[in-house]
Amino acid sequence: MYLLSELFGDCPQVKIVETFAENYNEALSGPDIARMTGVTKATVYSHINKLLKEDIVLKAKKVGKTQLYQLNNDNPKSKMILMLERFIVSERLGKITETEAVSSQFVSVPQAAEGIELTSQ
């Protein structure tokens, strides 16, 4: 659902950060992120190294030889990313709800008119 990419542009770093944000409770491997984002593995690992240095992402665990990474939910920058993503989602849901409410008002007008009898004078 790449909301941050729509806002900040369709660049690899944003896609990778957004993937961690959308999967904030999951540990992801480099190949997982590459598959999810369409970004090459080399680019993914380059950006993961930057995110590790900023402490935005942590090494979660190793499964065999595969290192898994996870968003550092204790990092203030990570928290801001999550808050921004949630804000965008809530804004969109609010607009959808408003649109549905307006649509339902127009649908209910003919239904309300069904009970009215028209008399000719």
Short mmCIF file of N, CA, C and O in Angstrom, two decimals:
data_model
loop_
_atom_site.label_atom_id
_atom_site.label_comp_id
_atom_site.label_asym_id
_atom_site.label_seq_id
_atom_site.Cartn_x
_atom_site.Cartn_y
_atom_site.Cartn_z
N MET A 1 0.83 -1.19 0.00
CA MET A 1 0.00 0.00 0.00
C MET A 1 0.87 1.24 0.00
O MET A 1 0.47 2.24 0.37
N TYR A 2 1.95 1.32 -0.28
CA TYR A 2 2.99 2.34 -0.36
C TYR A 2 2.49 3.79 -0.30
O TYR A 2 2.53 4.52 -1.27
N LEU A 3 2.03 4.21 0.86
CA LEU A 3 1.54 5.57 1.07
C LEU A 3 2.67 6.58 1.14
O LEU A 3 2.57 7.67 0.62
N LEU A 4 3.74 6.22 1.84
CA LEU A 4 4.87 7.14 1.96
C LEU A 4 5.52 7.39 0.61
O LEU A 4 5.99 8.50 0.34
N SER A 5 5.55 6.38 -0.24
CA SER A 5 6.11 6.54 -1.58
C SER A 5 5.32 7.56 -2.39
O SER A 5 5.89 8.32 -3.17
N GLU A 6 4.01 7.56 -2.21
CA GLU A 6 3.18 8.54 -2.90
C GLU A 6 3.53 9.95 -2.44
O GLU A 6 3.53 10.89 -3.21
N LEU A 7 3.83 10.09 -1.16
CA LEU A 7 4.12 11.39 -0.58
C LEU A 7 5.54 11.85 -0.87
O LEU A 7 5.76 13.00 -1.25
N PHE A 8 6.52 10.95 -0.70
CA PHE A 8 7.93 11.33 -0.80
C PHE A 8 8.60 10.93 -2.10
O PHE A 8 9.78 11.21 -2.31
N GLY A 9 7.90 10.23 -2.95
CA GLY A 9 8.48 9.82 -4.22
C GLY A 9 8.80 8.33 -4.22
O GLY A 9 8.96 7.71 -3.17
N ASP A 10 8.91 7.80 -5.40
CA ASP A 10 9.07 6.37 -5.59
C ASP A 10 10.55 6.01 -5.62
O ASP A 10 11.07 5.53 -6.63
N CYS A 11 11.25 6.25 -4.52
CA CYS A 11 12.68 5.94 -4.47
C CYS A 11 12.91 4.72 -3.58
O CYS A 11 12.11 4.43 -2.70
N PRO A 12 14.00 3.99 -3.82
CA PRO A 12 14.25 2.76 -3.07
C PRO A 12 14.25 2.93 -1.55
O PRO A 12 13.67 2.11 -0.84
N GLN A 13 14.88 3.98 -1.06
CA GLN A 13 14.98 4.15 0.38
C GLN A 13 13.60 4.30 1.02
O GLN A 13 13.32 3.70 2.07
N VAL A 14 12.73 5.04 0.40
CA VAL A 14 11.38 5.23 0.93
C VAL A 14 10.62 3.90 0.91
O VAL A 14 9.95 3.54 1.87
N LYS A 15 10.74 3.17 -0.19
CA LYS A 15 10.07 1.86 -0.28
C LYS A 15 10.53 0.92 0.83
O LYS A 15 9.73 0.20 1.43
N ILE A 16 11.83 0.92 1.10
CA ILE A 16 12.39 0.03 2.11
C ILE A 16 11.93 0.44 3.51
O ILE A 16 11.47 -0.40 4.29
N VAL A 17 11.99 1.71 3.81
CA VAL A 17 11.53 2.21 5.12
C VAL A 17 10.04 1.91 5.28
O VAL A 17 9.60 1.46 6.34
N GLU A 18 9.30 2.12 4.23
CA GLU A 18 7.86 1.89 4.28
C GLU A 18 7.54 0.40 4.49
O GLU A 18 6.61 0.05 5.21
N THR A 19 8.32 -0.46 3.89
CA THR A 19 8.13 -1.90 4.07
C THR A 19 8.36 -2.29 5.53
O THR A 19 7.58 -3.07 6.10
N PHE A 20 9.39 -1.72 6.13
CA PHE A 20 9.61 -1.98 7.56
C PHE A 20 8.46 -1.42 8.39
O PHE A 20 8.01 -2.05 9.35
N ALA A 21 7.95 -0.25 8.03
CA ALA A 21 6.85 0.36 8.78
C ALA A 21 5.57 -0.47 8.66
O ALA A 21 4.86 -0.66 9.65
N GLU A 22 5.29 -0.96 7.48
CA GLU A 22 4.07 -1.74 7.27
C GLU A 22 4.16 -3.12 7.93
O GLU A 22 3.15 -3.75 8.18
N ASN A 23 5.39 -3.56 8.18
CA ASN A 23 5.61 -4.87 8.80
C ASN A 23 6.39 -4.69 10.11
O ASN A 23 7.31 -5.43 10.40
N TYR A 24 6.00 -3.68 10.88
CA TYR A 24 6.80 -3.25 12.04
C TYR A 24 6.99 -4.31 13.11
O TYR A 24 7.93 -4.23 13.89
N ASN A 25 6.14 -5.30 13.17
CA ASN A 25 6.29 -6.35 14.18
C ASN A 25 6.91 -7.62 13.61
O ASN A 25 6.99 -8.63 14.31
N GLU A 26 7.32 -7.58 12.36
CA GLU A 26 7.87 -8.76 11.71
C GLU A 26 9.36 -8.59 11.42
O GLU A 26 9.81 -7.48 11.15
N ALA A 27 10.08 -9.69 11.46
CA ALA A 27 11.49 -9.70 11.07
C ALA A 27 11.55 -10.07 9.59
O ALA A 27 10.92 -11.04 9.16
N LEU A 28 12.28 -9.27 8.82
CA LEU A 28 12.35 -9.45 7.37
C LEU A 28 13.79 -9.66 6.93
O LEU A 28 14.71 -9.05 7.48
N SER A 29 13.97 -10.47 5.91
CA SER A 29 15.30 -10.66 5.33
C SER A 29 15.49 -9.70 4.16
O SER A 29 14.51 -9.14 3.63
N GLY A 30 16.72 -9.53 3.76
CA GLY A 30 17.02 -8.70 2.59
C GLY A 30 16.26 -9.17 1.35
O GLY A 30 15.63 -8.35 0.66
N PRO A 31 16.29 -10.48 1.04
CA PRO A 31 15.53 -10.96 -0.12
C PRO A 31 14.02 -10.73 0.01
O PRO A 31 13.35 -10.43 -0.99
N ASP A 32 13.49 -10.84 1.23
CA ASP A 32 12.06 -10.54 1.45
C ASP A 32 11.76 -9.10 1.04
O ASP A 32 10.79 -8.83 0.33
N ILE A 33 12.59 -8.20 1.52
CA ILE A 33 12.38 -6.77 1.23
C ILE A 33 12.54 -6.49 -0.25
O ILE A 33 11.77 -5.74 -0.84
N ALA A 34 13.54 -7.12 -0.87
CA ALA A 34 13.74 -6.95 -2.31
C ALA A 34 12.50 -7.40 -3.08
O ALA A 34 12.03 -6.71 -3.99
N ARG A 35 11.96 -8.54 -2.70
CA ARG A 35 10.77 -9.06 -3.37
C ARG A 35 9.57 -8.14 -3.15
O ARG A 35 8.80 -7.87 -4.07
N MET A 36 9.40 -7.64 -1.94
CA MET A 36 8.25 -6.81 -1.60
C MET A 36 8.30 -5.43 -2.25
O MET A 36 7.26 -4.83 -2.52
N THR A 37 9.51 -4.93 -2.47
CA THR A 37 9.66 -3.57 -2.98
C THR A 37 10.01 -3.49 -4.47
O THR A 37 9.86 -2.44 -5.08
N GLY A 38 10.53 -4.57 -5.01
CA GLY A 38 11.00 -4.52 -6.39
C GLY A 38 12.37 -3.88 -6.53
O GLY A 38 12.80 -3.53 -7.61
N VAL A 39 13.06 -3.71 -5.41
CA VAL A 39 14.39 -3.10 -5.38
C VAL A 39 15.42 -4.23 -5.37
O VAL A 39 15.17 -5.29 -4.80
N THR A 40 16.56 -4.02 -6.01
CA THR A 40 17.58 -5.07 -6.05
C THR A 40 18.10 -5.36 -4.64
O THR A 40 18.10 -4.48 -3.77
N LYS A 41 18.58 -6.60 -4.44
CA LYS A 41 19.11 -6.98 -3.13
C LYS A 41 20.29 -6.11 -2.73
O LYS A 41 20.42 -5.72 -1.57
N ALA A 42 21.15 -5.78 -3.69
CA ALA A 42 22.31 -4.93 -3.38
C ALA A 42 21.86 -3.57 -2.84
O ALA A 42 22.42 -3.07 -1.85
N THR A 43 20.86 -2.99 -3.46
CA THR A 43 20.34 -1.70 -3.00
C THR A 43 19.67 -1.83 -1.64
O THR A 43 19.84 -0.97 -0.77
N VAL A 44 18.93 -2.92 -1.45
CA VAL A 44 18.27 -3.17 -0.16
C VAL A 44 19.32 -3.21 0.95
O VAL A 44 19.19 -2.54 1.97
N TYR A 45 20.38 -4.00 0.75
CA TYR A 45 21.39 -4.13 1.80
C TYR A 45 22.14 -2.82 2.03
O TYR A 45 22.50 -2.49 3.16
N SER A 46 22.33 -2.04 0.98
CA SER A 46 22.98 -0.73 1.13
C SER A 46 22.14 0.17 2.04
O SER A 46 22.67 0.82 2.96
N HIS A 47 20.84 0.18 1.81
CA HIS A 47 19.96 1.03 2.63
C HIS A 47 19.76 0.45 4.03
O HIS A 47 19.64 1.21 5.00
N ILE A 48 19.74 -0.87 4.15
CA ILE A 48 19.63 -1.47 5.48
C ILE A 48 20.83 -1.07 6.33
O ILE A 48 20.68 -0.74 7.51
N ASN A 49 22.02 -1.05 5.73
CA ASN A 49 23.22 -0.63 6.48
C ASN A 49 23.09 0.80 6.98
O ASN A 49 23.46 1.11 8.12
N LYS A 50 22.53 1.67 6.16
CA LYS A 50 22.31 3.06 6.59
C LYS A 50 21.29 3.11 7.72
O LYS A 50 21.45 3.86 8.70
N LEU A 51 20.22 2.32 7.60
CA LEU A 51 19.18 2.30 8.62
C LEU A 51 19.69 1.69 9.93
O LEU A 51 19.28 2.10 11.01
N LEU A 52 20.60 0.72 9.83
CA LEU A 52 21.23 0.15 11.03
C LEU A 52 22.08 1.20 11.74
O LEU A 52 22.05 1.30 12.97
N LYS A 53 22.83 1.99 10.96
CA LYS A 53 23.67 3.04 11.56
C LYS A 53 22.83 4.10 12.26
O LYS A 53 23.24 4.65 13.28
N GLU A 54 21.66 4.37 11.72
CA GLU A 54 20.75 5.35 12.33
C GLU A 54 19.92 4.74 13.46
O GLU A 54 19.13 5.43 14.09
N ASP A 55 20.06 3.43 13.67
CA ASP A 55 19.33 2.69 14.70
C ASP A 55 17.82 2.66 14.43
O ASP A 55 17.02 2.45 15.33
N ILE A 56 17.44 2.87 13.17
CA ILE A 56 16.03 2.80 12.78
C ILE A 56 15.62 1.35 12.62
O ILE A 56 14.48 0.97 12.89
N VAL A 57 16.57 0.53 12.19
CA VAL A 57 16.36 -0.90 12.00
C VAL A 57 17.35 -1.65 12.88
O VAL A 57 18.47 -1.18 13.10
N LEU A 58 16.92 -2.80 13.39
CA LEU A 58 17.78 -3.65 14.21
C LEU A 58 17.96 -5.01 13.55
O LEU A 58 17.09 -5.45 12.79
N LYS A 59 19.06 -5.67 13.89
CA LYS A 59 19.21 -7.06 13.51
C LYS A 59 18.34 -7.85 14.48
O LYS A 59 18.60 -7.87 15.68
N ALA A 60 17.30 -8.48 13.96
CA ALA A 60 16.34 -9.17 14.83
C ALA A 60 16.85 -10.54 15.25
O ALA A 60 16.92 -10.84 16.44
N LYS A 61 17.19 -11.35 14.29
CA LYS A 61 17.68 -12.70 14.57
C LYS A 61 18.26 -13.28 13.29
O LYS A 61 18.10 -12.71 12.22
N LYS A 62 18.89 -14.43 13.45
CA LYS A 62 19.42 -15.14 12.30
C LYS A 62 18.70 -16.47 12.19
O LYS A 62 18.49 -17.16 13.18
N VAL A 63 18.32 -16.83 10.98
CA VAL A 63 17.73 -18.12 10.69
C VAL A 63 18.67 -18.81 9.71
O VAL A 63 18.74 -18.41 8.55
N GLY A 64 19.43 -19.76 10.21
CA GLY A 64 20.49 -20.36 9.39
C GLY A 64 21.53 -19.30 9.11
O GLY A 64 22.05 -18.67 10.03
N LYS A 65 21.78 -19.04 7.85
CA LYS A 65 22.73 -18.00 7.45
C LYS A 65 22.04 -16.67 7.13
O LYS A 65 22.69 -15.68 6.84
N THR A 66 20.73 -16.67 7.19
CA THR A 66 19.95 -15.49 6.80
C THR A 66 19.72 -14.56 7.98
O THR A 66 19.13 -14.94 8.99
N GLN A 67 20.19 -13.32 7.83
CA GLN A 67 19.98 -12.29 8.84
C GLN A 67 18.60 -11.67 8.63
O GLN A 67 18.25 -11.30 7.51
N LEU A 68 17.84 -11.54 9.70
CA LEU A 68 16.54 -10.88 9.65
C LEU A 68 16.63 -9.54 10.36
O LEU A 68 17.34 -9.40 11.36
N TYR A 69 15.90 -8.57 9.83
CA TYR A 69 15.91 -7.20 10.35
C TYR A 69 14.50 -6.79 10.72
O TYR A 69 13.52 -7.29 10.19
N GLN A 70 14.43 -5.85 11.66
CA GLN A 70 13.12 -5.38 12.12
C GLN A 70 13.22 -3.90 12.46
O GLN A 70 14.27 -3.40 12.88
N LEU A 71 12.11 -3.20 12.29
CA LEU A 71 12.04 -1.80 12.66
C LEU A 71 12.29 -1.69 14.17
O LEU A 71 11.74 -2.46 14.96
N ASN A 72 13.11 -0.73 14.56
CA ASN A 72 13.38 -0.49 15.97
C ASN A 72 12.26 0.38 16.52
O ASN A 72 12.28 1.61 16.40
N ASN A 73 11.28 -0.25 17.14
CA ASN A 73 10.10 0.47 17.63
C ASN A 73 10.40 1.41 18.80
O ASN A 73 9.54 2.18 19.20
N ASP A 74 11.62 1.34 19.36
CA ASP A 74 12.00 2.23 20.45
C ASP A 74 12.70 3.49 19.96
O ASP A 74 12.90 4.43 20.73
N ASN A 75 13.06 3.53 18.70
CA ASN A 75 13.77 4.68 18.14
C ASN A 75 12.76 5.79 17.83
O ASN A 75 11.74 5.54 17.18
N PRO A 76 13.04 7.03 18.25
CA PRO A 76 12.11 8.14 17.98
C PRO A 76 11.84 8.34 16.48
O PRO A 76 10.72 8.68 16.09
N LYS A 77 12.86 8.14 15.64
CA LYS A 77 12.66 8.30 14.19
C LYS A 77 11.70 7.23 13.66
O LYS A 77 10.84 7.52 12.84
N SER A 78 11.86 6.02 14.16
CA SER A 78 10.96 4.94 13.75
C SER A 78 9.54 5.24 14.19
O SER A 78 8.58 5.00 13.45
N LYS A 79 9.40 5.75 15.40
CA LYS A 79 8.07 6.10 15.91
C LYS A 79 7.42 7.17 15.04
O LYS A 79 6.22 7.10 14.77
N MET A 80 8.21 8.13 14.59
CA MET A 80 7.68 9.19 13.72
C MET A 80 7.23 8.62 12.38
O MET A 80 6.20 9.02 11.84
N ILE A 81 8.01 7.70 11.85
CA ILE A 81 7.65 7.05 10.58
C ILE A 81 6.32 6.33 10.73
O ILE A 81 5.41 6.46 9.90
N LEU A 82 6.18 5.57 11.82
CA LEU A 82 4.92 4.85 12.06
C LEU A 82 3.75 5.80 12.27
O LEU A 82 2.66 5.57 11.75
N MET A 83 3.99 6.88 13.00
CA MET A 83 2.92 7.86 13.23
C MET A 83 2.49 8.50 11.92
O MET A 83 1.29 8.69 11.68
N LEU A 84 3.44 8.85 11.06
CA LEU A 84 3.12 9.46 9.78
C LEU A 84 2.31 8.49 8.92
O LEU A 84 1.29 8.87 8.34
N GLU A 85 2.74 7.25 8.86
CA GLU A 85 2.01 6.25 8.07
C GLU A 85 0.59 6.08 8.59
O GLU A 85 -0.37 6.06 7.83
N ARG A 86 0.43 5.99 9.91
CA ARG A 86 -0.91 5.84 10.50
C ARG A 86 -1.76 7.07 10.26
O ARG A 86 -2.97 6.96 10.03
N PHE A 87 -1.15 8.25 10.31
CA PHE A 87 -1.90 9.48 10.06
C PHE A 87 -2.43 9.50 8.63
O PHE A 87 -3.59 9.83 8.40
N ILE A 88 -1.58 9.14 7.68
CA ILE A 88 -2.00 9.12 6.28
C ILE A 88 -3.15 8.13 6.09
O ILE A 88 -4.14 8.42 5.42
N VAL A 89 -3.03 6.95 6.69
CA VAL A 89 -4.08 5.94 6.58
C VAL A 89 -5.38 6.47 7.18
O VAL A 89 -6.45 6.36 6.58
N SER A 90 -5.31 7.08 8.36
CA SER A 90 -6.53 7.59 9.00
C SER A 90 -7.16 8.72 8.20
O SER A 90 -8.38 8.81 8.11
N GLU A 91 -6.33 9.56 7.59
CA GLU A 91 -6.85 10.63 6.73
C GLU A 91 -7.60 10.04 5.54
O GLU A 91 -8.68 10.50 5.20
N ARG A 92 -7.02 9.04 4.93
CA ARG A 92 -7.67 8.40 3.77
C ARG A 92 -8.96 7.70 4.18
O ARG A 92 -9.95 7.77 3.47
N LEU A 93 -8.94 7.03 5.31
CA LEU A 93 -10.15 6.37 5.79
C LEU A 93 -11.23 7.40 6.09
O LEU A 93 -12.41 7.16 5.83
N GLY A 94 -10.83 8.54 6.64
CA GLY A 94 -11.78 9.61 6.91
C GLY A 94 -12.43 10.12 5.64
O GLY A 94 -13.64 10.34 5.59
N LYS A 95 -11.64 10.28 4.59
CA LYS A 95 -12.18 10.74 3.31
C LYS A 95 -13.12 9.70 2.71
O LYS A 95 -14.16 10.04 2.15
N ILE A 96 -12.76 8.43 2.82
CA ILE A 96 -13.62 7.36 2.30
C ILE A 96 -14.93 7.35 3.06
O ILE A 96 -16.00 7.24 2.47
N THR A 97 -14.86 7.49 4.39
CA THR A 97 -16.05 7.50 5.22
C THR A 97 -16.95 8.67 4.86
O THR A 97 -18.17 8.53 4.75
N GLU A 98 -16.35 9.85 4.64
CA GLU A 98 -17.13 11.04 4.26
C GLU A 98 -17.81 10.81 2.91
O GLU A 98 -18.98 11.15 2.74
N THR A 99 -17.09 10.24 1.97
CA THR A 99 -17.64 9.98 0.64
C THR A 99 -18.80 9.01 0.73
O THR A 99 -19.84 9.21 0.10
N GLU A 100 -18.64 7.96 1.53
CA GLU A 100 -19.71 6.97 1.70
C GLU A 100 -20.92 7.60 2.38
O GLU A 100 -22.05 7.29 2.03
N ALA A 101 -20.69 8.49 3.33
CA ALA A 101 -21.80 9.14 4.03
C ALA A 101 -22.59 10.02 3.07
O ALA A 101 -23.82 10.01 3.07
N VAL A 102 -21.89 10.75 2.21
CA VAL A 102 -22.55 11.61 1.23
C VAL A 102 -23.31 10.74 0.23
O VAL A 102 -24.46 11.03 -0.10
N SER A 103 -22.70 9.66 -0.22
CA SER A 103 -23.36 8.76 -1.17
C SER A 103 -24.62 8.16 -0.57
O SER A 103 -25.64 8.05 -1.23
N SER A 104 -24.56 7.77 0.70
CA SER A 104 -25.72 7.15 1.33
C SER A 104 -26.85 8.16 1.51
O SER A 104 -28.01 7.80 1.49
N GLN A 105 -26.52 9.44 1.66
CA GLN A 105 -27.56 10.46 1.77
C GLN A 105 -28.31 10.57 0.45
O GLN A 105 -29.52 10.70 0.44
N PHE A 106 -27.59 10.50 -0.66
CA PHE A 106 -28.25 10.60 -1.96
C PHE A 106 -29.07 9.35 -2.25
O PHE A 106 -30.12 9.43 -2.87
N VAL A 107 -28.66 8.22 -1.79
CA VAL A 107 -29.40 6.99 -1.99
C VAL A 107 -30.67 7.01 -1.16
O VAL A 107 -31.71 6.54 -1.59
N SER A 108 -30.60 7.59 0.04
CA SER A 108 -31.75 7.55 0.93
C SER A 108 -32.84 8.54 0.52
O SER A 108 -33.98 8.38 0.91
N VAL A 109 -32.56 9.54 -0.29
CA VAL A 109 -33.58 10.52 -0.70
C VAL A 109 -34.68 9.85 -1.49
O VAL A 109 -35.86 10.01 -1.16
N PRO A 110 -34.41 9.07 -2.54
CA PRO A 110 -35.51 8.41 -3.25
C PRO A 110 -36.26 7.42 -2.37
O PRO A 110 -37.46 7.27 -2.48
N GLN A 111 -35.55 6.77 -1.48
CA GLN A 111 -36.21 5.83 -0.58
C GLN A 111 -37.17 6.56 0.34
O GLN A 111 -38.24 6.07 0.63
N ALA A 112 -36.79 7.74 0.79
CA ALA A 112 -37.66 8.53 1.66
C ALA A 112 -38.88 9.01 0.89
O ALA A 112 -39.97 9.12 1.44
N ALA A 113 -38.73 9.27 -0.39
CA ALA A 113 -39.84 9.77 -1.20
C ALA A 113 -40.86 8.69 -1.51
O ALA A 113 -41.98 8.99 -1.90
N GLU A 114 -40.52 7.44 -1.35
CA GLU A 114 -41.44 6.35 -1.66
C GLU A 114 -42.70 6.42 -0.81
O GLU A 114 -43.77 6.06 -1.26
N GLY A 115 -42.58 6.88 0.40
CA GLY A 115 -43.74 6.92 1.29
C GLY A 115 -44.61 8.15 1.12
O GLY A 115 -45.65 8.27 1.73
N ILE A 116 -44.25 9.05 0.23
CA ILE A 116 -45.01 10.28 0.04
C ILE A 116 -46.01 10.06 -1.10
O ILE A 116 -45.67 9.62 -2.18
N GLU A 117 -47.26 10.40 -0.81
CA GLU A 117 -48.29 10.29 -1.85
C GLU A 117 -48.43 11.63 -2.54
O GLU A 117 -48.53 12.66 -1.92
N LEU A 118 -48.45 11.58 -3.86
CA LEU A 118 -48.64 12.80 -4.62
C LEU A 118 -50.11 12.90 -5.00
O LEU A 118 -50.71 11.95 -5.51
N THR A 119 -50.72 14.03 -4.74
CA THR A 119 -52.13 14.21 -5.09
C THR A 119 -52.22 15.32 -6.11
O THR A 119 -51.50 16.30 -6.07
N SER A 120 -53.13 15.15 -7.05
CA SER A 120 -53.33 16.20 -8.06
C SER A 120 -54.46 17.09 -7.63
O SER A 120 -55.45 16.63 -7.07
N GLN A 121 -54.36 18.35 -7.90
CA GLN A 121 -55.41 19.28 -7.49
C GLN A 121 -56.15 19.80 -8.67
O GLN A 121 -55.81 19.98 -9.72
#
